[in-house]
mmCIF file of N, CA and C in Angstrom:
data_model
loop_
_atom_site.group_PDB
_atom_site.id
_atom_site.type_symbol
_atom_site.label_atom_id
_atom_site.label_comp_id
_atom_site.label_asym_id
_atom_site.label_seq_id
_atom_site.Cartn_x
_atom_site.Cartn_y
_atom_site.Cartn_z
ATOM 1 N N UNK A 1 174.721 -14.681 -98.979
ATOM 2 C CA UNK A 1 173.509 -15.090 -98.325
ATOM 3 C C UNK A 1 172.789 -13.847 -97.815
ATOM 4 N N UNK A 2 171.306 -14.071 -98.047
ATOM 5 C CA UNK A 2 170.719 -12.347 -97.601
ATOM 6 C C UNK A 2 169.640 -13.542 -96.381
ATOM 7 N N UNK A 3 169.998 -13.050 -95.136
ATOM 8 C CA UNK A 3 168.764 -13.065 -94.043
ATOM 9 C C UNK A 3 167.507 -12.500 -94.421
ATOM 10 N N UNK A 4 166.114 -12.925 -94.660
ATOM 11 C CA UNK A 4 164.699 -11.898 -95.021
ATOM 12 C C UNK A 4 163.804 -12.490 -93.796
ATOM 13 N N UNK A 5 163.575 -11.374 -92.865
ATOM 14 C CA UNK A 5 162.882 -11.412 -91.896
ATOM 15 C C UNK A 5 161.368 -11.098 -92.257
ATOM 16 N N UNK A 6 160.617 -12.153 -92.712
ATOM 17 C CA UNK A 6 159.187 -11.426 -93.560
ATOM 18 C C UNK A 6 157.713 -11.119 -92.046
ATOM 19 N N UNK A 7 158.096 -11.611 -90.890
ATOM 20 C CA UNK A 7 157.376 -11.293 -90.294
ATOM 21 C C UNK A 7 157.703 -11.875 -88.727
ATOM 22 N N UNK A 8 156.418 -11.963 -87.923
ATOM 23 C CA UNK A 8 156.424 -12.485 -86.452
ATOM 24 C C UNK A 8 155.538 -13.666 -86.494
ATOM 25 N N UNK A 9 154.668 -14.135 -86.768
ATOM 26 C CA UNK A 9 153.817 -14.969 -87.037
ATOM 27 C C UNK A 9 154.265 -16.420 -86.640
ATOM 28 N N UNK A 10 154.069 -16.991 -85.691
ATOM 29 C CA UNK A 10 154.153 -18.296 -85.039
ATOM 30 C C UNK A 10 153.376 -19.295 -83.938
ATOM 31 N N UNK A 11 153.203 -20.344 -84.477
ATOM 32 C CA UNK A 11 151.828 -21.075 -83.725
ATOM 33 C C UNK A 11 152.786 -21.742 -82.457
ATOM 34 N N UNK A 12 154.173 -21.209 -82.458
ATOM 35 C CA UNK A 12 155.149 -22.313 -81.016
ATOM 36 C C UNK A 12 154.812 -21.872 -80.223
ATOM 37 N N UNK A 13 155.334 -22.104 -79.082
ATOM 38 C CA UNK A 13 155.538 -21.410 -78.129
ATOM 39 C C UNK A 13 156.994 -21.413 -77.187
ATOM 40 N N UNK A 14 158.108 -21.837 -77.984
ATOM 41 C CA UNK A 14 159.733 -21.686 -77.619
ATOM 42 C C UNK A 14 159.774 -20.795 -76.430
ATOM 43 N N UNK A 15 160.471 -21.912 -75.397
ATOM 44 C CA UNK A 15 160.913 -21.210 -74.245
ATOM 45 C C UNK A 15 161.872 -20.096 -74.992
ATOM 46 N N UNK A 16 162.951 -20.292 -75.874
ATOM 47 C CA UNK A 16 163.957 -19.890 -76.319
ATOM 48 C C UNK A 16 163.811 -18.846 -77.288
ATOM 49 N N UNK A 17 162.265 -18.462 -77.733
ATOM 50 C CA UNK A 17 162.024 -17.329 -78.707
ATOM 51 C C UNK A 17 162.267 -16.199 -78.436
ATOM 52 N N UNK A 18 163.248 -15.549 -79.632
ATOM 53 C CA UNK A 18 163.499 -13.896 -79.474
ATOM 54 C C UNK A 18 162.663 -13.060 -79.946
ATOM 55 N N UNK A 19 161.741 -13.517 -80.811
ATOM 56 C CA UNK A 19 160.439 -13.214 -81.084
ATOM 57 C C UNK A 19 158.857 -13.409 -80.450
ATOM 58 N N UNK A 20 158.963 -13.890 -79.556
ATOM 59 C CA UNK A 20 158.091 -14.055 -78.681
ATOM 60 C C UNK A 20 156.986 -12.719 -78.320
ATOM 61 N N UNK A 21 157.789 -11.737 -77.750
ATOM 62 C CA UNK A 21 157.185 -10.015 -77.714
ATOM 63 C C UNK A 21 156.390 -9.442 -78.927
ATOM 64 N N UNK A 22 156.835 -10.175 -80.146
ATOM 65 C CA UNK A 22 156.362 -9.249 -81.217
ATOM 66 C C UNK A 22 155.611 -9.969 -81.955
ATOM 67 N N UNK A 23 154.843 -11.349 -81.382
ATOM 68 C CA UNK A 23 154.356 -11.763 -82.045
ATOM 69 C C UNK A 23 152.862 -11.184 -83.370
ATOM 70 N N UNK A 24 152.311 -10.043 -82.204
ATOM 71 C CA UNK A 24 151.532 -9.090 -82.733
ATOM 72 C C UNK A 24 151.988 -8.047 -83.752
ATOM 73 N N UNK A 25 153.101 -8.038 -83.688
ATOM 74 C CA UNK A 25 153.339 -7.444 -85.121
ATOM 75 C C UNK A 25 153.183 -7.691 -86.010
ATOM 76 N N UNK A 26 152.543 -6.897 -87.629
ATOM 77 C CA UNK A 26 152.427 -6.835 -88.717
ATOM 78 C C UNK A 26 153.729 -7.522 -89.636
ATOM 79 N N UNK A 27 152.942 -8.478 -90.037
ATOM 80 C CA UNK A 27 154.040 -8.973 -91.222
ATOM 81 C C UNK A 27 154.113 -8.265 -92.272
ATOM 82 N N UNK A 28 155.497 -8.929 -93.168
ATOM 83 C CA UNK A 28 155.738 -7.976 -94.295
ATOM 84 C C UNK A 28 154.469 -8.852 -95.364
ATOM 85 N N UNK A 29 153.932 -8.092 -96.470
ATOM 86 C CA UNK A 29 153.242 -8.213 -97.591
ATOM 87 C C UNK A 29 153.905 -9.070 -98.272
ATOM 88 N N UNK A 30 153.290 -9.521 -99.584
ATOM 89 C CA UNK A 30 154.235 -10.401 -100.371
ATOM 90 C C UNK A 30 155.005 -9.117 -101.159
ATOM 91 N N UNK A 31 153.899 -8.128 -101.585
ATOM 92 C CA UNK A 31 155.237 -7.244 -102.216
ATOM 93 C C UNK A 31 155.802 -6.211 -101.800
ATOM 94 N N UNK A 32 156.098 -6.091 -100.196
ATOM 95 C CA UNK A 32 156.931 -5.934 -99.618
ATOM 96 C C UNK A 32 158.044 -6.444 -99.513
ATOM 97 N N UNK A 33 157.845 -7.501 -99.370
ATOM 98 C CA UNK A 33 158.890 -9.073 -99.662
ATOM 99 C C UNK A 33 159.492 -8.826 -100.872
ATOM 100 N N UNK A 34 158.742 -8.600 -101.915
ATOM 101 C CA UNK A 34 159.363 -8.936 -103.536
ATOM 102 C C UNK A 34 160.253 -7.452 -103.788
ATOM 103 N N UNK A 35 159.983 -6.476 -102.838
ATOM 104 C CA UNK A 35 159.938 -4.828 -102.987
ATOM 105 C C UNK A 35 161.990 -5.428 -102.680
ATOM 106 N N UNK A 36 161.948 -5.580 -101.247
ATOM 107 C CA UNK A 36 163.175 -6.130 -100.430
ATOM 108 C C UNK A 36 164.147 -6.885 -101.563
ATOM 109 N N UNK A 37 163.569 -7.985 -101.789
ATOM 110 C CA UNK A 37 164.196 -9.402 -102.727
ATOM 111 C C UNK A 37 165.176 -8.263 -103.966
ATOM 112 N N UNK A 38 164.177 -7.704 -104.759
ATOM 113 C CA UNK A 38 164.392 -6.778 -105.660
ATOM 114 C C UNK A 38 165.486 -5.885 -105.353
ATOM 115 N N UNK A 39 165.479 -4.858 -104.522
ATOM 116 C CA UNK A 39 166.444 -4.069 -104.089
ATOM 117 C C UNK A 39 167.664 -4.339 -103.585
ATOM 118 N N UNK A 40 167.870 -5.791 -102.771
ATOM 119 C CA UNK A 40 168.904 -6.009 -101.863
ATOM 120 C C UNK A 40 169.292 -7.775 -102.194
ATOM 121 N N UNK A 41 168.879 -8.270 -103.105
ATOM 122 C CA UNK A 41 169.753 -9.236 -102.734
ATOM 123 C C UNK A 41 170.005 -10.074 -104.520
ATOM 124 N N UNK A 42 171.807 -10.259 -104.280
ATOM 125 C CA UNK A 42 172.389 -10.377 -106.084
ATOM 126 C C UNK A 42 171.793 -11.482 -106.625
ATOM 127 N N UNK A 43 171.820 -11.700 -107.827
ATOM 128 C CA UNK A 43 171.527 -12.929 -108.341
ATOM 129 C C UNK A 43 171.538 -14.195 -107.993
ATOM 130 N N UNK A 44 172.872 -14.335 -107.459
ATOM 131 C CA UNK A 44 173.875 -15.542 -107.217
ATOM 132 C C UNK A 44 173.261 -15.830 -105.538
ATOM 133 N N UNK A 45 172.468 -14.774 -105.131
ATOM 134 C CA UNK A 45 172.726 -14.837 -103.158
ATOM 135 C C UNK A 45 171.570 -16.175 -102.927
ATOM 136 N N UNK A 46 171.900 -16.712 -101.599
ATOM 137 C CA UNK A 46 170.905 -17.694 -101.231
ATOM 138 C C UNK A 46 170.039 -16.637 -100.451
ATOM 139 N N UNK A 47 168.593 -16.902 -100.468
ATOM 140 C CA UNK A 47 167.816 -16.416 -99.422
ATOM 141 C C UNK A 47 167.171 -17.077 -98.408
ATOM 142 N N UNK A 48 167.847 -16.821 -97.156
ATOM 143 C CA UNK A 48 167.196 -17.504 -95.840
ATOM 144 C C UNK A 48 166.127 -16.595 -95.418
ATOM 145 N N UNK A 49 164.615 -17.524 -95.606
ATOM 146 C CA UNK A 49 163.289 -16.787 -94.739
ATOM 147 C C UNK A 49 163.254 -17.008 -93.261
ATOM 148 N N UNK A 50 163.596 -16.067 -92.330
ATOM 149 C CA UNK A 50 163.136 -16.020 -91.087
ATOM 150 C C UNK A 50 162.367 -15.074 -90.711
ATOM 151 N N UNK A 51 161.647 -15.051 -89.466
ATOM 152 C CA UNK A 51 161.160 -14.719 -88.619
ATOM 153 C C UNK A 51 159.649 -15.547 -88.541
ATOM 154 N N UNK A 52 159.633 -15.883 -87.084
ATOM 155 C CA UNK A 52 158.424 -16.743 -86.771
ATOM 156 C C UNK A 52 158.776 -18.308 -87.762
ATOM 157 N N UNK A 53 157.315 -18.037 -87.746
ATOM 158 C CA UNK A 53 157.372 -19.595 -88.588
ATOM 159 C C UNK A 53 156.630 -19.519 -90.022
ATOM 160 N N UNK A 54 157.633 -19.235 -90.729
ATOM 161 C CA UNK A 54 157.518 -18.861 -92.190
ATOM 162 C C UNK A 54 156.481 -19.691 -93.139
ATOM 163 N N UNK A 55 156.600 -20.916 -92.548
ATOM 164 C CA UNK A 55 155.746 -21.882 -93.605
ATOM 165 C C UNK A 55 154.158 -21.939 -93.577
ATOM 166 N N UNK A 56 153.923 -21.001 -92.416
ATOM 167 C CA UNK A 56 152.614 -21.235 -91.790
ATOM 168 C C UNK A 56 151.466 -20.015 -92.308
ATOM 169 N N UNK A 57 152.386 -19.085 -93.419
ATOM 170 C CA UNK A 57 151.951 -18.388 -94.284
ATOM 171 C C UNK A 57 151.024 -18.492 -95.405
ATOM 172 N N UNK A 58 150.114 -18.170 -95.788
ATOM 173 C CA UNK A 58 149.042 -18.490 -96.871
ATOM 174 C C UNK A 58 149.671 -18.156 -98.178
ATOM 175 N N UNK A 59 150.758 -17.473 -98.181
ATOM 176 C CA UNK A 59 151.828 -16.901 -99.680
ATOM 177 C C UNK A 59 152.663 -18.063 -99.316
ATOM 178 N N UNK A 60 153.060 -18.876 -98.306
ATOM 179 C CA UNK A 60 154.423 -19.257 -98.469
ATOM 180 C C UNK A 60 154.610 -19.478 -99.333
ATOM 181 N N UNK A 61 154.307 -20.259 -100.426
ATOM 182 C CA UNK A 61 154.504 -20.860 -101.738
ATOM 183 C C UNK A 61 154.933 -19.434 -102.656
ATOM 184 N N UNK A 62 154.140 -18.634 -102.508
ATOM 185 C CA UNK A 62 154.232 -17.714 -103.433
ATOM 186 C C UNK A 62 155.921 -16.945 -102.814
ATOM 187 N N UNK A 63 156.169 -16.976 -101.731
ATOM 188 C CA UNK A 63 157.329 -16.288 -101.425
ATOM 189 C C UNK A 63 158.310 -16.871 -102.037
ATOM 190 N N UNK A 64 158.590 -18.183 -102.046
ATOM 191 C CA UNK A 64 159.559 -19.643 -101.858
ATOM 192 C C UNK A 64 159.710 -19.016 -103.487
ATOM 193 N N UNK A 65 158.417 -19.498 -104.699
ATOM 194 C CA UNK A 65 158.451 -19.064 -105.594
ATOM 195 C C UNK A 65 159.174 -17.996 -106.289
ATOM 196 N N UNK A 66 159.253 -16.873 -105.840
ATOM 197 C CA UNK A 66 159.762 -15.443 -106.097
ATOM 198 C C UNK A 66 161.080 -15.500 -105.991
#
């Protein structure tokens, strides 16, 4: 299993967020993402997307896809 943290980006507001501070941070690109996918994770691996709220992305599809 490879963890891919593609960004901060979230419309919650979780008492419980560890991401909360960084919400202003720069997300990763899609081919940043594909750069990562490519380099680090085997054939066979599952990929879990975290950070923020992943679905709320205008690529999500295109990430999920890849």
């Amino acid at each position: 299993m490879f963890d891919l943290k593609v960004g901060f980006t979230c419309n919650n507001k979780c008492l419980h967020c560890v991401v909360e501070g960084k919400k202003d941070t720069k997300d990763l690109t899609l081919e940043e993402i594909k750069h990562i996918v490519d380099n680090n994770v085997a054939e066979n691996d599952t990929v879990v997307l975290t950070g923020g709220e992943v679905s709320i992305r205008k690529d999500f599809y295109d990430i999920v896809k890849y």
